[in-house]
PDB file of C-alpha atoms in Angstrom:
ATOM      1  CA  MET A   1     -20.219  94.275 -70.610  1.00 46.00           C
ATOM      2  CA  ASP A   2     -22.912  95.429 -68.782  1.00 57.00           C
ATOM      3  CA  SER A   3     -25.339  97.309 -71.082  1.00 80.00           C
ATOM      4  CA  LEU A   4     -26.825  96.460 -74.341  1.00 91.00           C
ATOM      5  CA  SER A   5     -26.230  99.596 -76.960  1.00 96.00           C
ATOM      6  CA  PRO A   6     -27.403  99.579 -80.561  1.00 98.00           C
ATOM      7  CA  ASP A   7     -25.053 101.235 -82.770  1.00 97.00           C
ATOM      8  CA  PHE A   8     -27.349 103.988 -84.522  1.00 98.00           C
ATOM      9  CA  SER A   9     -24.133 105.983 -86.402  1.00 97.00           C
ATOM     10  CA  ARG A  10     -25.993 104.944 -89.629  1.00 94.00           C
ATOM     11  CA  GLY A  11     -29.685 105.776 -89.383  1.00 97.00           C
ATOM     12  CA  LEU A  12     -32.520 103.793 -87.899  1.00 98.00           C
ATOM     13  CA  LEU A  13     -32.460 100.434 -86.915  1.00 98.00           C
ATOM     14  CA  PRO A  14     -34.580  97.432 -88.313  1.00 98.00           C
ATOM     15  CA  ALA A  15     -35.970  96.058 -84.749  1.00 98.00           C
ATOM     16  CA  ILE A  16     -37.556  92.203 -84.819  1.00 98.00           C
ATOM     17  CA  ALA A  17     -40.879  91.210 -82.693  1.00 98.00           C
ATOM     18  CA  GLN A  18     -41.190  87.682 -81.818  1.00 98.00           C
ATOM     19  CA  ASP A  19     -43.956  86.255 -79.991  1.00 98.00           C
ATOM     20  CA  ALA A  20     -42.477  85.203 -76.258  1.00 98.00           C
ATOM     21  CA  ASP A  21     -44.002  82.429 -75.706  1.00 96.00           C
ATOM     22  CA  SER A  22     -45.093  80.929 -79.378  1.00 96.00           C
ATOM     23  CA  GLY A  23     -41.856  81.505 -80.989  1.00 97.00           C
ATOM     24  CA  GLU A  24     -44.068  83.722 -83.831  1.00 97.00           C
ATOM     25  CA  VAL A  25     -41.831  86.171 -86.053  1.00 98.00           C
ATOM     26  CA  LEU A  26     -44.910  88.943 -85.898  1.00 98.00           C
ATOM     27  CA  MET A  27     -43.459  92.300 -87.268  1.00 98.00           C
ATOM     28  CA  LEU A  28     -40.215  94.439 -88.316  1.00 98.00           C
ATOM     29  CA  ALA A  29     -40.127  97.751 -87.363  1.00 98.00           C
ATOM     30  CA  TRP A  30     -37.747 100.592 -87.049  1.00 98.00           C
ATOM     31  CA  MET A  31     -36.405 101.990 -83.755  1.00 98.00           C
ATOM     32  CA  ASN A  32     -34.036 104.905 -83.342  1.00 98.00           C
ATOM     33  CA  GLU A  33     -32.794 106.111 -80.167  1.00 98.00           C
ATOM     34  CA  ASP A  34     -35.120 107.269 -78.667  1.00 98.00           C
ATOM     35  CA  ALA A  35     -37.635 104.585 -79.698  1.00 98.00           C
ATOM     36  CA  TRP A  36     -35.241 101.974 -77.655  1.00 98.00           C
ATOM     37  CA  GLN A  37     -34.551 104.330 -74.801  1.00 97.00           C
ATOM     38  CA  ARG A  38     -38.869 104.716 -74.548  1.00 98.00           C
ATOM     39  CA  THR A  39     -38.639 100.620 -75.014  1.00 98.00           C
ATOM     40  CA  LEU A  40     -36.619  99.900 -72.374  1.00 97.00           C
ATOM     41  CA  ALA A  41     -38.045 102.203 -69.773  1.00 96.00           C
ATOM     42  CA  SER A  42     -41.719 101.456 -70.552  1.00 97.00           C
ATOM     43  CA  GLY A  43     -41.497  98.303 -70.983  1.00 98.00           C
ATOM     44  CA  GLU A  44     -43.636  97.938 -73.715  1.00 98.00           C
ATOM     45  CA  ALA A  45     -42.249  98.317 -78.074  1.00 98.00           C
ATOM     46  CA  HIS A  46     -41.989 102.073 -79.040  1.00 98.00           C
ATOM     47  CA  TYR A  47     -40.604 101.924 -83.140  1.00 98.00           C
ATOM     48  CA  PHE A  48     -40.298 105.175 -84.903  1.00 98.00           C
ATOM     49  CA  SER A  49     -42.868 104.905 -88.186  1.00 97.00           C
ATOM     50  CA  ARG A  50     -40.605 105.544 -91.188  1.00 96.00           C
ATOM     51  CA  SER A  51     -44.380 107.312 -93.487  1.00 95.00           C
ATOM     52  CA  ARG A  52     -45.410 109.019 -90.248  1.00 96.00           C
ATOM     53  CA  GLN A  53     -42.100 110.110 -89.089  1.00 98.00           C
ATOM     54  CA  LYS A  54     -42.433 110.062 -85.857  1.00 98.00           C
ATOM     55  CA  LEU A  55     -42.221 108.205 -82.581  1.00 98.00           C
ATOM     56  CA  TRP A  56     -44.666 105.162 -82.545  1.00 98.00           C
ATOM     57  CA  HIS A  57     -45.804 103.448 -79.553  1.00 98.00           C
ATOM     58  CA  LYS A  58     -47.301  99.814 -80.954  1.00 97.00           C
ATOM     59  CA  GLY A  59     -50.832  99.761 -79.536  1.00 95.00           C
ATOM     60  CA  GLU A  60     -51.789 103.496 -79.009  1.00 94.00           C
ATOM     61  CA  THR A  61     -54.284 103.756 -81.827  1.00 89.00           C
ATOM     62  CA  SER A  62     -55.449  99.363 -81.670  1.00 88.00           C
ATOM     63  CA  GLY A  63     -55.191  99.094 -78.387  1.00 92.00           C
ATOM     64  CA  HIS A  64     -52.598  96.086 -79.170  1.00 94.00           C
ATOM     65  CA  THR A  65     -49.614  96.989 -77.196  1.00 98.00           C
ATOM     66  CA  GLN A  66     -46.203  94.927 -76.573  1.00 98.00           C
ATOM     67  CA  THR A  67     -44.817  94.103 -73.715  1.00 98.00           C
ATOM     68  CA  VAL A  68     -41.165  93.261 -73.953  1.00 98.00           C
ATOM     69  CA  LEU A  69     -39.860  90.567 -71.832  1.00 98.00           C
ATOM     70  CA  ALA A  70     -36.564  90.649 -73.049  1.00 98.00           C
ATOM     71  CA  ALA A  71     -34.438  92.556 -75.428  1.00 98.00           C
ATOM     72  CA  ARG A  72     -31.405  91.675 -77.974  1.00 98.00           C
ATOM     73  CA  LEU A  73     -28.663  92.990 -80.277  1.00 98.00           C
ATOM     74  CA  ASP A  74     -27.012  90.906 -82.560  1.00 98.00           C
ATOM     75  CA  CYS A  75     -23.262  91.069 -83.036  1.00 96.00           C
ATOM     76  CA  ASP A  76     -22.806  93.828 -85.002  1.00 96.00           C
ATOM     77  CA  ARG A  77     -24.788  95.658 -83.011  1.00 97.00           C
ATOM     78  CA  ASP A  78     -27.420  97.336 -85.594  1.00 98.00           C
ATOM     79  CA  ALA A  79     -30.239  94.930 -85.698  1.00 98.00           C
ATOM     80  CA  ILE A  80     -32.646  94.030 -82.888  1.00 98.00           C
ATOM     81  CA  LEU A  81     -34.889  91.512 -81.260  1.00 98.00           C
ATOM     82  CA  LEU A  82     -37.994  91.718 -78.559  1.00 98.00           C
ATOM     83  CA  LEU A  83     -39.330  89.270 -76.551  1.00 98.00           C
ATOM     84  CA  VAL A  84     -42.734  90.619 -76.844  1.00 98.00           C
ATOM     85  CA  ARG A  85     -46.638  89.448 -75.511  1.00 98.00           C
ATOM     86  CA  GLN A  86     -48.650  90.464 -78.130  1.00 98.00           C
ATOM     87  CA  LYS A  87     -51.999  91.947 -76.386  1.00 97.00           C
ATOM     88  CA  GLY A  88     -55.123  91.421 -78.675  1.00 94.00           C
ATOM     89  CA  GLY A  89     -53.047  88.226 -79.989  1.00 92.00           C
ATOM     90  CA  ALA A  90     -52.265  90.163 -83.330  1.00 94.00           C
ATOM     91  CA  ALA A  91     -50.007  92.537 -84.381  1.00 96.00           C
ATOM     92  CA  CYS A  92     -50.338  93.557 -88.215  1.00 95.00           C
ATOM     93  CA  HIS A  93     -53.630  96.323 -89.209  1.00 93.00           C
ATOM     94  CA  THR A  94     -54.981  93.757 -91.383  1.00 94.00           C
ATOM     95  CA  GLY A  95     -55.950  91.757 -88.133  1.00 94.00           C
ATOM     96  CA  HIS A  96     -53.629  88.801 -88.974  1.00 96.00           C
ATOM     97  CA  ALA A  97     -51.351  87.330 -85.497  1.00 96.00           C
ATOM     98  CA  SER A  98     -48.161  88.223 -87.634  1.00 97.00           C
ATOM     99  CA  CYS A  99     -47.001  90.770 -90.325  1.00 97.00           C
ATOM    100  CA  PHE A 100     -45.330  87.792 -91.731  1.00 98.00           C
ATOM    101  CA  PHE A 101     -49.190  86.028 -92.961  1.00 97.00           C
ATOM    102  CA  GLN A 102     -47.959  85.226 -96.955  1.00 97.00           C
ATOM    103  CA  GLU A 103     -46.035  83.039 -96.783  1.00 97.00           C
ATOM    104  CA  LEU A 104     -43.950  80.181-100.093  1.00 97.00           C
ATOM    105  CA  LYS A 105     -43.456  76.783 -98.844  1.00 96.00           C
ATOM    106  CA  ASN A 106     -43.189  74.047-101.437  1.00 94.00           C
ATOM    107  CA  GLY A 107     -43.440  75.934-104.225  1.00 92.00           C
ATOM    108  CA  GLU A 108     -47.604  77.450-103.241  1.00 95.00           C
ATOM    109  CA  VAL A 109     -48.387  80.928-101.660  1.00 96.00           C
ATOM    110  CA  THR A 110     -50.384  80.665 -99.107  1.00 95.00           C
ATOM    111  CA  GLU A 111     -51.644  82.595 -95.896  1.00 95.00           C
ATOM    112  CA  CYS A 112     -49.882  81.105 -93.322  1.00 95.00           C
ATOM    113  CA  SER A 113     -51.234  83.498 -89.725  1.00 95.00           C
ATOM    114  CA  PRO A 114     -54.659  83.310 -89.032  1.00 94.00           C
ATOM    115  CA  VAL A 115     -56.849  87.032 -89.048  1.00 94.00           C
ATOM    116  CA  VAL A 116     -56.957  87.377 -85.156  1.00 93.00           C
ATOM    117  CA  PHE A 117     -59.928  91.142 -85.588  1.00 90.00           C
ATOM    118  CA  ASP A 118     -61.230  93.067 -88.238  1.00 90.00           C
ATOM    119  CA  PRO A 119     -59.285  95.772 -88.606  1.00 89.00           C
ATOM    120  CA  ALA A 120     -62.899  97.981 -89.274  1.00 87.00           C
ATOM    121  CA  ARG A 121     -63.803  97.583 -86.069  1.00 85.00           C
ATOM    122  CA  VAL A 122     -60.720  98.196 -84.586  1.00 83.00           C
ATOM    123  CA  TYR A 123     -59.398 101.296 -86.484  1.00 79.00           C
ATOM    124  CA  GLY A 124     -62.779 102.326 -87.165  1.00 73.00           C
TER     125      GLY A 124
ATOM    126  CA  MET B   1     -52.214  85.502-104.873  1.00 46.00           C
ATOM    127  CA  ASP B   2     -49.765  83.456-106.893  1.00 57.00           C
ATOM    128  CA  SER B   3     -46.294  84.309-106.378  1.00 80.00           C
ATOM    129  CA  LEU B   4     -44.272  86.599-103.790  1.00 91.00           C
ATOM    130  CA  SER B   5     -43.098  89.789-104.831  1.00 96.00           C
ATOM    131  CA  PRO B   6     -40.827  92.025-101.975  1.00 98.00           C
ATOM    132  CA  ASP B   7     -41.131  95.612-102.894  1.00 97.00           C
ATOM    133  CA  PHE B   8     -37.690  96.372-103.802  1.00 98.00           C
ATOM    134  CA  SER B   9     -38.166  99.909-104.958  1.00 97.00           C
ATOM    135  CA  ARG B  10     -36.666 101.913-102.037  1.00 94.00           C
ATOM    136  CA  GLY B  11     -33.786  99.873-102.141  1.00 97.00           C
ATOM    137  CA  LEU B  12     -32.073  96.890 -99.895  1.00 98.00           C
ATOM    138  CA  LEU B  13     -34.904  95.263 -97.620  1.00 98.00           C
ATOM    139  CA  PRO B  14     -34.522  93.403 -94.247  1.00 98.00           C
ATOM    140  CA  ALA B  15     -34.244  89.557 -93.835  1.00 98.00           C
ATOM    141  CA  ILE B  16     -34.656  87.983 -90.946  1.00 98.00           C
ATOM    142  CA  ALA B  17     -33.775  84.073 -91.503  1.00 98.00           C
ATOM    143  CA  GLN B  18     -35.092  82.262 -88.649  1.00 98.00           C
ATOM    144  CA  ASP B  19     -34.442  78.683 -87.362  1.00 98.00           C
ATOM    145  CA  ALA B  20     -37.756  76.366 -89.081  1.00 98.00           C
ATOM    146  CA  ASP B  21     -37.539  74.084 -86.256  1.00 96.00           C
ATOM    147  CA  SER B  22     -36.863  75.579 -82.869  1.00 96.00           C
ATOM    148  CA  GLY B  23     -37.860  78.715 -84.294  1.00 97.00           C
ATOM    149  CA  GLU B  24     -34.997  80.738 -82.718  1.00 97.00           C
ATOM    150  CA  VAL B  25     -33.854  84.095 -85.118  1.00 98.00           C
ATOM    151  CA  LEU B  26     -30.724  83.548 -86.096  1.00 98.00           C
ATOM    152  CA  MET B  27     -30.045  86.863 -87.912  1.00 98.00           C
ATOM    153  CA  LEU B  28     -30.905  90.146 -89.987  1.00 98.00           C
ATOM    154  CA  ALA B  29     -29.187  90.500 -92.928  1.00 98.00           C
ATOM    155  CA  TRP B  30     -30.274  92.450 -96.859  1.00 98.00           C
ATOM    156  CA  MET B  31     -31.717  91.884 -99.544  1.00 98.00           C
ATOM    157  CA  ASN B  32     -31.836  92.598-103.632  1.00 98.00           C
ATOM    158  CA  GLU B  33     -33.858  91.840-106.309  1.00 98.00           C
ATOM    159  CA  ASP B  34     -31.296  89.441-107.397  1.00 98.00           C
ATOM    160  CA  ALA B  35     -30.221  87.602-103.503  1.00 98.00           C
ATOM    161  CA  TRP B  36     -34.147  87.199-103.841  1.00 98.00           C
ATOM    162  CA  GLN B  37     -33.718  84.955-107.444  1.00 97.00           C
ATOM    163  CA  ARG B  38     -31.072  83.425-106.147  1.00 98.00           C
ATOM    164  CA  THR B  39     -32.451  82.591-102.939  1.00 98.00           C
ATOM    165  CA  LEU B  40     -35.635  80.800-104.204  1.00 97.00           C
ATOM    166  CA  ALA B  41     -33.984  79.609-107.428  1.00 96.00           C
ATOM    167  CA  SER B  42     -30.722  77.713-105.765  1.00 97.00           C
ATOM    168  CA  GLY B  43     -33.156  77.416-101.892  1.00 97.00           C
ATOM    169  CA  GLU B  44     -30.098  77.807-100.054  1.00 98.00           C
ATOM    170  CA  ALA B  45     -29.962  82.093 -98.894  1.00 98.00           C
ATOM    171  CA  HIS B  46     -28.231  84.132-100.072  1.00 98.00           C
ATOM    172  CA  TYR B  47     -28.007  88.206 -99.225  1.00 98.00           C
ATOM    173  CA  PHE B  48     -26.537  91.220-100.363  1.00 98.00           C
ATOM    174  CA  SER B  49     -22.929  92.223 -98.115  1.00 97.00           C
ATOM    175  CA  ARG B  50     -23.786  96.107 -96.948  1.00 96.00           C
ATOM    176  CA  SER B  51     -20.226  96.331 -95.885  1.00 95.00           C
ATOM    177  CA  ARG B  52     -18.926  94.483 -99.054  1.00 96.00           C
ATOM    178  CA  GLN B  53     -21.426  95.441-101.686  1.00 98.00           C
ATOM    179  CA  LYS B  54     -21.649  91.976-103.196  1.00 98.00           C
ATOM    180  CA  LEU B  55     -23.928  89.446-103.245  1.00 98.00           C
ATOM    181  CA  TRP B  56     -23.131  87.085-100.598  1.00 98.00           C
ATOM    182  CA  HIS B  57     -23.976  83.525-100.826  1.00 98.00           C
ATOM    183  CA  LYS B  58     -24.195  82.550 -96.399  1.00 97.00           C
ATOM    184  CA  GLY B  59     -21.352  80.150 -95.890  1.00 95.00           C
ATOM    185  CA  GLU B  60     -19.888  80.385 -99.184  1.00 94.00           C
ATOM    186  CA  THR B  61     -17.151  80.727 -97.134  1.00 89.00           C
ATOM    187  CA  SER B  62     -17.585  78.931 -93.824  1.00 88.00           C
ATOM    188  CA  GLY B  63     -19.509  76.214 -95.631  1.00 93.00           C
ATOM    189  CA  HIS B  64     -22.558  77.496 -92.824  1.00 94.00           C
ATOM    190  CA  THR B  65     -25.336  77.760 -95.808  1.00 98.00           C
ATOM    191  CA  GLN B  66     -29.641  78.069 -94.722  1.00 98.00           C
ATOM    192  CA  THR B  67     -31.668  75.970 -96.654  1.00 98.00           C
ATOM    193  CA  VAL B  68     -34.534  77.940 -97.151  1.00 98.00           C
ATOM    194  CA  LEU B  69     -38.059  75.647 -97.010  1.00 98.00           C
ATOM    195  CA  ALA B  70     -39.847  78.972 -96.734  1.00 98.00           C
ATOM    196  CA  ALA B  71     -39.846  82.305 -97.110  1.00 98.00           C
ATOM    197  CA  ARG B  72     -42.917  85.446 -96.003  1.00 98.00           C
ATOM    198  CA  LEU B  73     -43.153  88.309 -96.693  1.00 98.00           C
ATOM    199  CA  ASP B  74     -44.606  90.987 -94.398  1.00 98.00           C
ATOM    200  CA  CYS B  75     -47.628  92.522 -94.718  1.00 96.00           C
ATOM    201  CA  ASP B  76     -46.363  95.639 -96.615  1.00 96.00           C
ATOM    202  CA  ARG B  77     -44.232  93.223 -98.790  1.00 97.00           C
ATOM    203  CA  ASP B  78     -40.822  95.401 -97.679  1.00 98.00           C
ATOM    204  CA  ALA B  79     -39.242  92.790 -95.232  1.00 98.00           C
ATOM    205  CA  ILE B  80     -38.500  89.357 -95.452  1.00 98.00           C
ATOM    206  CA  LEU B  81     -38.438  86.289 -92.883  1.00 98.00           C
ATOM    207  CA  LEU B  82     -36.714  82.852 -93.861  1.00 98.00           C
ATOM    208  CA  LEU B  83     -37.439  79.392 -92.366  1.00 98.00           C
ATOM    209  CA  VAL B  84     -34.088  78.030 -92.345  1.00 98.00           C
ATOM    210  CA  ARG B  85     -32.112  75.023 -91.927  1.00 98.00           C
ATOM    211  CA  GLN B  86     -29.081  75.961 -90.841  1.00 97.00           C
ATOM    212  CA  LYS B  87     -25.983  73.978 -91.423  1.00 97.00           C
ATOM    213  CA  GLY B  88     -23.397  74.087 -88.832  1.00 94.00           C
ATOM    214  CA  GLY B  89     -25.527  74.568 -85.779  1.00 92.00           C
ATOM    215  CA  ALA B  90     -24.002  78.156 -86.071  1.00 94.00           C
ATOM    216  CA  ALA B  91     -25.320  81.559 -88.105  1.00 96.00           C
ATOM    217  CA  CYS B  92     -23.055  83.889 -86.987  1.00 95.00           C
ATOM    218  CA  HIS B  93     -19.417  84.794 -87.858  1.00 93.00           C
ATOM    219  CA  THR B  94     -18.402  84.847 -83.905  1.00 94.00           C
ATOM    220  CA  GLY B  95     -19.187  81.157 -83.847  1.00 94.00           C
ATOM    221  CA  HIS B  96     -22.252  81.424 -82.251  1.00 96.00           C
ATOM    222  CA  ALA B  97     -25.613  79.737 -82.814  1.00 96.00           C
ATOM    223  CA  SER B  98     -27.291  82.929 -83.750  1.00 97.00           C
ATOM    224  CA  CYS B  99     -26.038  86.682 -84.164  1.00 97.00           C
ATOM    225  CA  PHE B 100     -28.466  88.182 -81.280  1.00 98.00           C
ATOM    226  CA  PHE B 101     -26.657  86.193 -78.868  1.00 97.00           C
ATOM    227  CA  GLN B 102     -26.429  90.039 -76.556  1.00 97.00           C
ATOM    228  CA  GLU B 103     -29.983  89.859 -74.611  1.00 97.00           C
ATOM    229  CA  LEU B 104     -31.018  92.717 -72.465  1.00 97.00           C
ATOM    230  CA  LYS B 105     -33.626  90.287 -69.083  1.00 96.00           C
ATOM    231  CA  ASN B 106     -35.188  91.686 -65.776  1.00 94.00           C
ATOM    232  CA  GLY B 107     -32.539  94.089 -65.937  1.00 93.00           C
ATOM    233  CA  GLU B 108     -29.127  91.931 -66.682  1.00 95.00           C
ATOM    234  CA  VAL B 109     -27.360  91.603 -69.381  1.00 96.00           C
ATOM    235  CA  THR B 110     -26.341  87.921 -70.719  1.00 95.00           C
ATOM    236  CA  GLU B 111     -25.391  85.618 -73.660  1.00 95.00           C
ATOM    237  CA  CYS B 112     -28.038  84.054 -74.448  1.00 95.00           C
ATOM    238  CA  SER B 113     -26.860  81.600 -77.892  1.00 95.00           C
ATOM    239  CA  PRO B 114     -24.407  79.084 -77.164  1.00 94.00           C
ATOM    240  CA  VAL B 115     -21.189  79.516 -78.975  1.00 94.00           C
ATOM    241  CA  VAL B 116     -20.757  76.232 -81.378  1.00 93.00           C
ATOM    242  CA  PHE B 117     -17.533  76.813 -83.012  1.00 90.00           C
ATOM    243  CA  ASP B 118     -14.018  78.014 -82.755  1.00 90.00           C
ATOM    244  CA  PRO B 119     -14.381  81.326 -85.544  1.00 89.00           C
ATOM    245  CA  ALA B 120     -10.271  81.081 -86.012  1.00 87.00           C
ATOM    246  CA  ARG B 121     -10.996  77.383 -87.429  1.00 85.00           C
ATOM    247  CA  VAL B 122     -13.398  78.083 -89.225  1.00 83.00           C
ATOM    248  CA  TYR B 123     -12.188  81.085 -91.090  1.00 79.00           C
ATOM    249  CA  GLY B 124      -8.650  80.673 -90.797  1.00 73.00           C
TER     250      GLY B 124
END
């Protein structure tokens, strides 16, 4: 095994971004072959935006880019895991550190991830 | 906010299983509403198997069930994160602790997750 080749034959693949230091899962987005190649070439996470139907360099608007330290594939090569350093301390457009900020635990729903920035300031 | 409701209107949602103790991302599978409800009701991870097109109680064959300690949703409620305790120490049918065992880092591809069991023994 000398390279990693995701299997894009069925279309977009889910790509998880995980904080390389804390282990926190920050977000899940989608990749096509182009996004994957640009991620590897640039060292910064690129996704395919399903809502905008185009390549999305994460942080292109907010400045909150993700430096990719490692990329992993699962056994079927149809899911991607990026280990990243998140610039600005927050991955989510809501300002939360993680997009996964709604948690159900012991029968209670709470916010489990802090708000790091004010979206109105970052996105104008 | 008093309950967590994933948005299944577009179909299956990706569900990440993360080790609640180590933070290791173990696998990514898929859920429909039924799988989500059974997961909450039983406290063990249930997915929808795309290859078999049916409900999949993870560990039903191997015994390697996942006890769910918490469930999270992302900002769009279209991705699920489960914090789990993995029975048998391995999530992957290959015997690796994590399905994400193929890693590209510093230009080198290696196996980043140990083999915990022999699949031939577990699946016969």
